[in-house]
Tab-separated table of C-alpha atoms in Angstrom:
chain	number	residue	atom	x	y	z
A	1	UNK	CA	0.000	0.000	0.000
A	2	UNK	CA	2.461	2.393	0.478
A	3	UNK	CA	4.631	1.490	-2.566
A	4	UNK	CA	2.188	2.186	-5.285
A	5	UNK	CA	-0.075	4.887	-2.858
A	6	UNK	CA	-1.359	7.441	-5.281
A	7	UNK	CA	1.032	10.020	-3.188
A	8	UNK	CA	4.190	8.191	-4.446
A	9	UNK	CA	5.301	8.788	-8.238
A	10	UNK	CA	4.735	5.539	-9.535
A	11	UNK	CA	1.111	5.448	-7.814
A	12	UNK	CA	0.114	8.576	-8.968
A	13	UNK	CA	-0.096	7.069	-12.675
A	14	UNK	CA	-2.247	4.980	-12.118
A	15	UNK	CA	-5.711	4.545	-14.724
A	16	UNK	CA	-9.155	5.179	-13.178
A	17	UNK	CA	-12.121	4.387	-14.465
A	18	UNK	CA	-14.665	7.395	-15.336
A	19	UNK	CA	-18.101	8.166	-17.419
A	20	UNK	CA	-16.636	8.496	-21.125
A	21	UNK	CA	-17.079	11.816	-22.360
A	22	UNK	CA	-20.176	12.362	-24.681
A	23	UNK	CA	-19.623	11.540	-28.244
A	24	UNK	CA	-20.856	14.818	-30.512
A	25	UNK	CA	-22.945	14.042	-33.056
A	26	UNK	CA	-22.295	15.072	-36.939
A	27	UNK	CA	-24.825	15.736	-39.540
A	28	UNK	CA	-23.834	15.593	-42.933
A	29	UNK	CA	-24.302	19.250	-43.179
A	30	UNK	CA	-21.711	19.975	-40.522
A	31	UNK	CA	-19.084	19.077	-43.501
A	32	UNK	CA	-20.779	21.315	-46.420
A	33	UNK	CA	-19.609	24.691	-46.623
A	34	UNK	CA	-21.857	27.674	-46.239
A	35	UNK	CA	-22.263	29.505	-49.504
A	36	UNK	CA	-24.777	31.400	-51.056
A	37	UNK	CA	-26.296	30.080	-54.227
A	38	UNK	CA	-29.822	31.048	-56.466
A	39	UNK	CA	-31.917	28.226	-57.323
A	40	UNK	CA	-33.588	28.105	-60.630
A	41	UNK	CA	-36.208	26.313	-62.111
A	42	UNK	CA	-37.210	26.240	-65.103
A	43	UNK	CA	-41.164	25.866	-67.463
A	44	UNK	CA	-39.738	22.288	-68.313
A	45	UNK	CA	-38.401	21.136	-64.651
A	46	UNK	CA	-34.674	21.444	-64.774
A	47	UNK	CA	-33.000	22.934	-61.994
A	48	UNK	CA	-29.768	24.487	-61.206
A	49	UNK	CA	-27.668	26.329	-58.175
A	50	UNK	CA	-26.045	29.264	-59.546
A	51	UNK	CA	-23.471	30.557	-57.402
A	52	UNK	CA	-24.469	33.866	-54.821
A	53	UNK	CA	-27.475	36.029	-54.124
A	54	UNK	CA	-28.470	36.642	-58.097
A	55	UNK	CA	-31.283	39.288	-58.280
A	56	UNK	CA	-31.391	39.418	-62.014
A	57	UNK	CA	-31.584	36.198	-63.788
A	58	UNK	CA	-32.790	38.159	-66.970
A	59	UNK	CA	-29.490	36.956	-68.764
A	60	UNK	CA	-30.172	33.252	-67.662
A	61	UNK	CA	-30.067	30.819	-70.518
A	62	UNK	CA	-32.588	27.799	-70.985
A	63	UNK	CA	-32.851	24.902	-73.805
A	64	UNK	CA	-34.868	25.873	-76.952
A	65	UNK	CA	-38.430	26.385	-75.734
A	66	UNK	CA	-37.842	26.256	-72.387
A	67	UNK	CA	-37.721	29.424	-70.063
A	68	UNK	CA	-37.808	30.960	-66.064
A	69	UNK	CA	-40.640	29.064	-63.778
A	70	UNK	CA	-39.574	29.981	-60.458
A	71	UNK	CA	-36.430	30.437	-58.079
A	72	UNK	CA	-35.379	31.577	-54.538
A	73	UNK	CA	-32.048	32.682	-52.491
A	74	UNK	CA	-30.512	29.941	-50.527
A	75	UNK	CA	-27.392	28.583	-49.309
A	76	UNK	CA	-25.550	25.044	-49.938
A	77	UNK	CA	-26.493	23.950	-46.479
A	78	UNK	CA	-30.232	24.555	-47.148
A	79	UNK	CA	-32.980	22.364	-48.061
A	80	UNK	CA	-35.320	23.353	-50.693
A	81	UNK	CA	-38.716	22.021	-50.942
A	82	UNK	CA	-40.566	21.397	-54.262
A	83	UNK	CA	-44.373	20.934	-53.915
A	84	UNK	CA	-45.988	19.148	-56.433
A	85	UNK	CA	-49.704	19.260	-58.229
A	86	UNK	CA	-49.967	15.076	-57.499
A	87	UNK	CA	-50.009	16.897	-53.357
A	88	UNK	CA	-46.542	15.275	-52.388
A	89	UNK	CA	-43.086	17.214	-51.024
A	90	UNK	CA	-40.072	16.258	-51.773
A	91	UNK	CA	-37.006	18.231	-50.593
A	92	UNK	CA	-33.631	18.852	-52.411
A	93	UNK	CA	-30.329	19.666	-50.407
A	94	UNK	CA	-28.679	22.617	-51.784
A	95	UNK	CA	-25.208	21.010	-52.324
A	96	UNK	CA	-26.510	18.557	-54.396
A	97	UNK	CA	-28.146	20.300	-56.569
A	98	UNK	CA	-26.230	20.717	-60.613
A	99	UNK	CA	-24.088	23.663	-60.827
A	100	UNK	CA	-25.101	26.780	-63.011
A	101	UNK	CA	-22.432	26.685	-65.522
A	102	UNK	CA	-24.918	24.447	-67.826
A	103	UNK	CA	-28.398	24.409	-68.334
A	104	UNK	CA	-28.667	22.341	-65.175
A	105	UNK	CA	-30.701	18.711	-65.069
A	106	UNK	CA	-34.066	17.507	-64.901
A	107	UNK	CA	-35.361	17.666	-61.241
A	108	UNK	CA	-37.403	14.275	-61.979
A	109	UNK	CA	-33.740	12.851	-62.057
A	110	UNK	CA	-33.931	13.861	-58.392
A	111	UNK	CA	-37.270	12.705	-57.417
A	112	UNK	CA	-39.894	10.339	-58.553
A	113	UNK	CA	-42.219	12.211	-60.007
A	114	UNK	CA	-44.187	11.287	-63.212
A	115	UNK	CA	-44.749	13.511	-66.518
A	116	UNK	CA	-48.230	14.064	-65.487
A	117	UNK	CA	-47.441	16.132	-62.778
A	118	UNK	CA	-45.473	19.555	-62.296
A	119	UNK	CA	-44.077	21.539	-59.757
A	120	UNK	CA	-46.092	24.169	-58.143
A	121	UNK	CA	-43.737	25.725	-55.994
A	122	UNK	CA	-40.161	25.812	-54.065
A	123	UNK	CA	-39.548	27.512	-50.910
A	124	UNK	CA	-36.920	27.468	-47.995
A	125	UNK	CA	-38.890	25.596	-45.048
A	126	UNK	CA	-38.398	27.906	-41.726
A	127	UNK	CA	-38.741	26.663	-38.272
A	128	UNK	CA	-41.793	28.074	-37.452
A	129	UNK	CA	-43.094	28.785	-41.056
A	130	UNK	CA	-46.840	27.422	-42.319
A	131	UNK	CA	-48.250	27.025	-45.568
A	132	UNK	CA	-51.773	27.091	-46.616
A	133	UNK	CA	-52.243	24.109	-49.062
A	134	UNK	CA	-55.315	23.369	-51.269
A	135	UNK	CA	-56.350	21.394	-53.892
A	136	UNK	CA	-58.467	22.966	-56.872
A	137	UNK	CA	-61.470	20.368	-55.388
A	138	UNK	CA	-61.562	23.527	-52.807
A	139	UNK	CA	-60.644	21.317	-49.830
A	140	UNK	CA	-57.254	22.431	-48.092
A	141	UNK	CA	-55.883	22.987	-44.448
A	142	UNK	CA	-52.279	24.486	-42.695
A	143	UNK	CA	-49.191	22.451	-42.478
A	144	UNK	CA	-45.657	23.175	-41.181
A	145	UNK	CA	-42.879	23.694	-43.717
A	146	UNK	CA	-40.853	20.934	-41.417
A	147	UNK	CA	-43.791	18.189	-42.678
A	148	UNK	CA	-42.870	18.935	-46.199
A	149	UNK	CA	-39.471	18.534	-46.016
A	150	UNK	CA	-38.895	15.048	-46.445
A	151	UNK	CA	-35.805	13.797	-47.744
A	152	UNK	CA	-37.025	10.958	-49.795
A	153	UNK	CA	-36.768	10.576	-53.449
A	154	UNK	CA	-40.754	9.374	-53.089
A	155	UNK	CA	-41.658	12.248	-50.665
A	156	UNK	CA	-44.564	13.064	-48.963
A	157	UNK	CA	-47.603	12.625	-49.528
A	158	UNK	CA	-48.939	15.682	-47.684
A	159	UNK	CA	-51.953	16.633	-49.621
A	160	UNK	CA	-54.704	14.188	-50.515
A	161	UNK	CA	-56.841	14.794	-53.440
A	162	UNK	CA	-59.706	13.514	-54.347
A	163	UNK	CA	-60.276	11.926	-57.883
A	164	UNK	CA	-59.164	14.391	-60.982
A	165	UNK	CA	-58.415	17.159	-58.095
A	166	UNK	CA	-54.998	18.593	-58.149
A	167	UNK	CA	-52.673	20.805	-55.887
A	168	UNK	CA	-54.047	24.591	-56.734
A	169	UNK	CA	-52.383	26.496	-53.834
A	170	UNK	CA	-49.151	26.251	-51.966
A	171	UNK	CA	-49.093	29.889	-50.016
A	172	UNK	CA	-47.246	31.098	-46.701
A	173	UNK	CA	-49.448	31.725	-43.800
A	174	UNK	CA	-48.693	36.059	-43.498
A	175	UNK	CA	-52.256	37.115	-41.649
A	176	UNK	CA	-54.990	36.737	-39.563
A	177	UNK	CA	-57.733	36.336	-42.945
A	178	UNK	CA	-58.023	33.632	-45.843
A	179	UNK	CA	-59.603	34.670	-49.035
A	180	UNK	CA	-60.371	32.443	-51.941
A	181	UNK	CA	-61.238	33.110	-54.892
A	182	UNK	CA	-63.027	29.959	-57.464
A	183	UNK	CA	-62.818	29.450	-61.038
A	184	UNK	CA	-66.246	30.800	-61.223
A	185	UNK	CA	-64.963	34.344	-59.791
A	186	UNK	CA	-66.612	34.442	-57.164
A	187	UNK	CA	-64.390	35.376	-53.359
A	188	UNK	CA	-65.395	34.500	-50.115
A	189	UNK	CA	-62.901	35.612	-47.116
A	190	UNK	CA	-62.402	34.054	-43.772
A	191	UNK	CA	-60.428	34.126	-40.505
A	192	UNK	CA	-57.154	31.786	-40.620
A	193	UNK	CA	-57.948	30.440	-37.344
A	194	UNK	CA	-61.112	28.393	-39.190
A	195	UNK	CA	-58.301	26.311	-40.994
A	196	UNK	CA	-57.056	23.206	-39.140
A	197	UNK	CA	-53.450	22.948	-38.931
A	198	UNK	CA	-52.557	19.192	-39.823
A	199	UNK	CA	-49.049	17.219	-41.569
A	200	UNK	CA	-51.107	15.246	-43.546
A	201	UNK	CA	-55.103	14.775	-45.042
A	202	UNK	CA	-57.687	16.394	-47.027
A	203	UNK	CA	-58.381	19.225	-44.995
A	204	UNK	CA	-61.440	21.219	-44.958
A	205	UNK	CA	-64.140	22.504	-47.686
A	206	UNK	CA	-62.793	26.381	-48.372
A	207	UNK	CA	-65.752	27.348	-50.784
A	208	UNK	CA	-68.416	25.684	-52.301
A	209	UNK	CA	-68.918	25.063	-56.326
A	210	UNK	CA	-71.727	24.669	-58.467
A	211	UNK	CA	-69.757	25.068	-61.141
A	212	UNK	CA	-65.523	24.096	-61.510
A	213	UNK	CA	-63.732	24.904	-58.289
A	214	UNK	CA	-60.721	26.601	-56.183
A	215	UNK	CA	-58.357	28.762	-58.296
A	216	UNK	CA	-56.372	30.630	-56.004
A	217	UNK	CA	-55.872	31.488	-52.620
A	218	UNK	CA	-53.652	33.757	-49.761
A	219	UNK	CA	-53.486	34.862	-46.763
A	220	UNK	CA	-53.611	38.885	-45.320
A	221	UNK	CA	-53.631	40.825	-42.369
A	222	UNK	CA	-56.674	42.366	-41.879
A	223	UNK	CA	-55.389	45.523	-40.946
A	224	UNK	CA	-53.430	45.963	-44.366
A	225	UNK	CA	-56.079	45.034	-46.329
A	226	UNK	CA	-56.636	42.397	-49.389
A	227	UNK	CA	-54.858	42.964	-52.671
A	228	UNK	CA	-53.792	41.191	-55.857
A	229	UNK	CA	-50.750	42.252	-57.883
A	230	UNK	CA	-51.239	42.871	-61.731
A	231	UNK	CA	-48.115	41.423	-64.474
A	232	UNK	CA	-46.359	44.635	-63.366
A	233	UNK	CA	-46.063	43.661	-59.915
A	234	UNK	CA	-47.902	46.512	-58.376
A	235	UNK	CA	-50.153	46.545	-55.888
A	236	UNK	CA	-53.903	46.721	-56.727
A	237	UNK	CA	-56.344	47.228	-53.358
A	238	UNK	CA	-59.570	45.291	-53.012
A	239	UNK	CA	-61.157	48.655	-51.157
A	240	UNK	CA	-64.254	46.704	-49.644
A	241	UNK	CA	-62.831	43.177	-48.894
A	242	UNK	CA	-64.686	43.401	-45.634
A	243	UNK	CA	-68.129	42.918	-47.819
A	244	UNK	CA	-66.881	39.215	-48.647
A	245	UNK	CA	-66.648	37.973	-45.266
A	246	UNK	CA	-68.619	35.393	-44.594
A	247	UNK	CA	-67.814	31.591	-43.134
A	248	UNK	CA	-65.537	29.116	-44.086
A	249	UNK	CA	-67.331	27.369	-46.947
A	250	UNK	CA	-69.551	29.530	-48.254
A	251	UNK	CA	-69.989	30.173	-52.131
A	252	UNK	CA	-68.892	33.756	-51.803
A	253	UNK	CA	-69.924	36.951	-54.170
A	254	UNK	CA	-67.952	37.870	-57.679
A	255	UNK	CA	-64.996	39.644	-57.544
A	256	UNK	CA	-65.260	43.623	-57.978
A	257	UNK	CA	-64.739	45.624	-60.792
A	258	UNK	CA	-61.308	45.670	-62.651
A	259	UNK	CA	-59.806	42.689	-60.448
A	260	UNK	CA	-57.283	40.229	-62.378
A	261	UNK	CA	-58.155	38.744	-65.791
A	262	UNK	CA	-56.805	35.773	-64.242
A	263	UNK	CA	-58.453	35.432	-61.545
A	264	UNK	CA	-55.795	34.943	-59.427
A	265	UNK	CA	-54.176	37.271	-57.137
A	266	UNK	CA	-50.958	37.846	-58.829
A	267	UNK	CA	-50.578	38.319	-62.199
């Protein structure tokens, strides 16, 4: 005992036995570096990452008869989430995507996704972000940008249509008020909080239809007031919006005087 005591030099080596320290866990994403890139997609479906924030992607080439669908600001360590018509998510990390040097690659190389649907939108999901989803059968409900972010090549079923019913609406939630507007023309507005808030179904009947069904749809704050946005990209006021609330469901009353030729809220 008192040749290998802990207080003599050869003691005082001696191993002892502990907790072992806590391993850290890695994500693959701890290894990409951070960079800015713009995603692009284009009218056909192929995709690209061009390098940095690009504001102007006026001189942004495409294959013959192809052109500019839709694209965001993101970086390499992002996901980005396509939505499609068929209701499904699917969700693309940003270092994977084909560089911008070419004309970029199909995204259905990416994801399973047949010819007879298209992509309806791509967004960044945010922690706390919420989408409105509906389907042109006028059904639709909230859901988290986290449930649509699956990172499957199948991936989510989120939305579920019924027969010849197809994704209309993909919108972030930015207000207390809904309004919906139908093929027929006609816009009904409601409070947000009548929408369920689910990560996967049918949802809830948003406005009735004699005749064809959902065509657009957003969300407002009722103090700024409902608008749509003409090709220009200004700002057109709906002065009495307040005369087309009514509840959740309802048929609703045609849109005033001079709103879109489209019928939808932008463009």
């Amino acid at each position: 005992r008192d040749r290998y005591s802990n207080r003599t030099e050869l003691g005082a080596r001696r191993t002892t036995f502990a907790d072992a320290p806590i391993a850290l866990a890695l994500s693959a994403e701890a290894f990409v570096t951070r960079e800015p890139i713009t995603v692009v997609l284009s009218q056909k479906g192929w995709i690209r990452a061009l390098k940095g924030k690009i504001d102007d992607l006026s001189t942004v080439k495409y294959k013959d008869g192809d052109g500019y669908y839709l694209s965001l600001h993101a970086e390499t360590t992002d996901r980005i989430v396509l939505f499609a018509t068929d209701g499904r998510a699917f969700a693309l990390a940003g270092d994977k995507l084909p560089g911008g040097r070419g004309l970029g690659e199909p995204v259905r190389l990416s994801i399973d996704l047949g010819e007879e649907h298209d992509i309806l939108a791509m967004f960044l999901p945010k922690p706390d972000g919420e989408r409105l989803i509906a389907a042109s059968s006028g059904y639709g409900f909230v859901v988290s940008d986290e449930e649509c972010a699956a990172m499957r090549r199948s991936g989510k079923q989120v939305l579920n249509l019924d027969d010849g019913a197809k994704t209309a609406v993909v919108a972030p939630i930015q207000g207390d008020m809904v309004a919906v507007v139908g093929e027929n023309r006609k816009l009904v507005v409601f409070k947000t909080e009548e929408l369920p808030r689910m990560g996967r179904g049918k949802g809830v009947k948003l406005q009735a239809y004699k005749d064809g069904g959902l065509l657009d749809a957003l969300t407002f704050k009722a103090d700024e007031g409902l608008a749509w946005y003409d090709t220009s990209g200004r700002r057109r006021d709906v002065p009495d919006w307040k005369d087309y609330v009514a509840k959740r469901a309802a048929a609703g009353r045609m849109v005033p005087r001079g709103f879109s030729r489209s019928g939808k809220f932008v463009g």
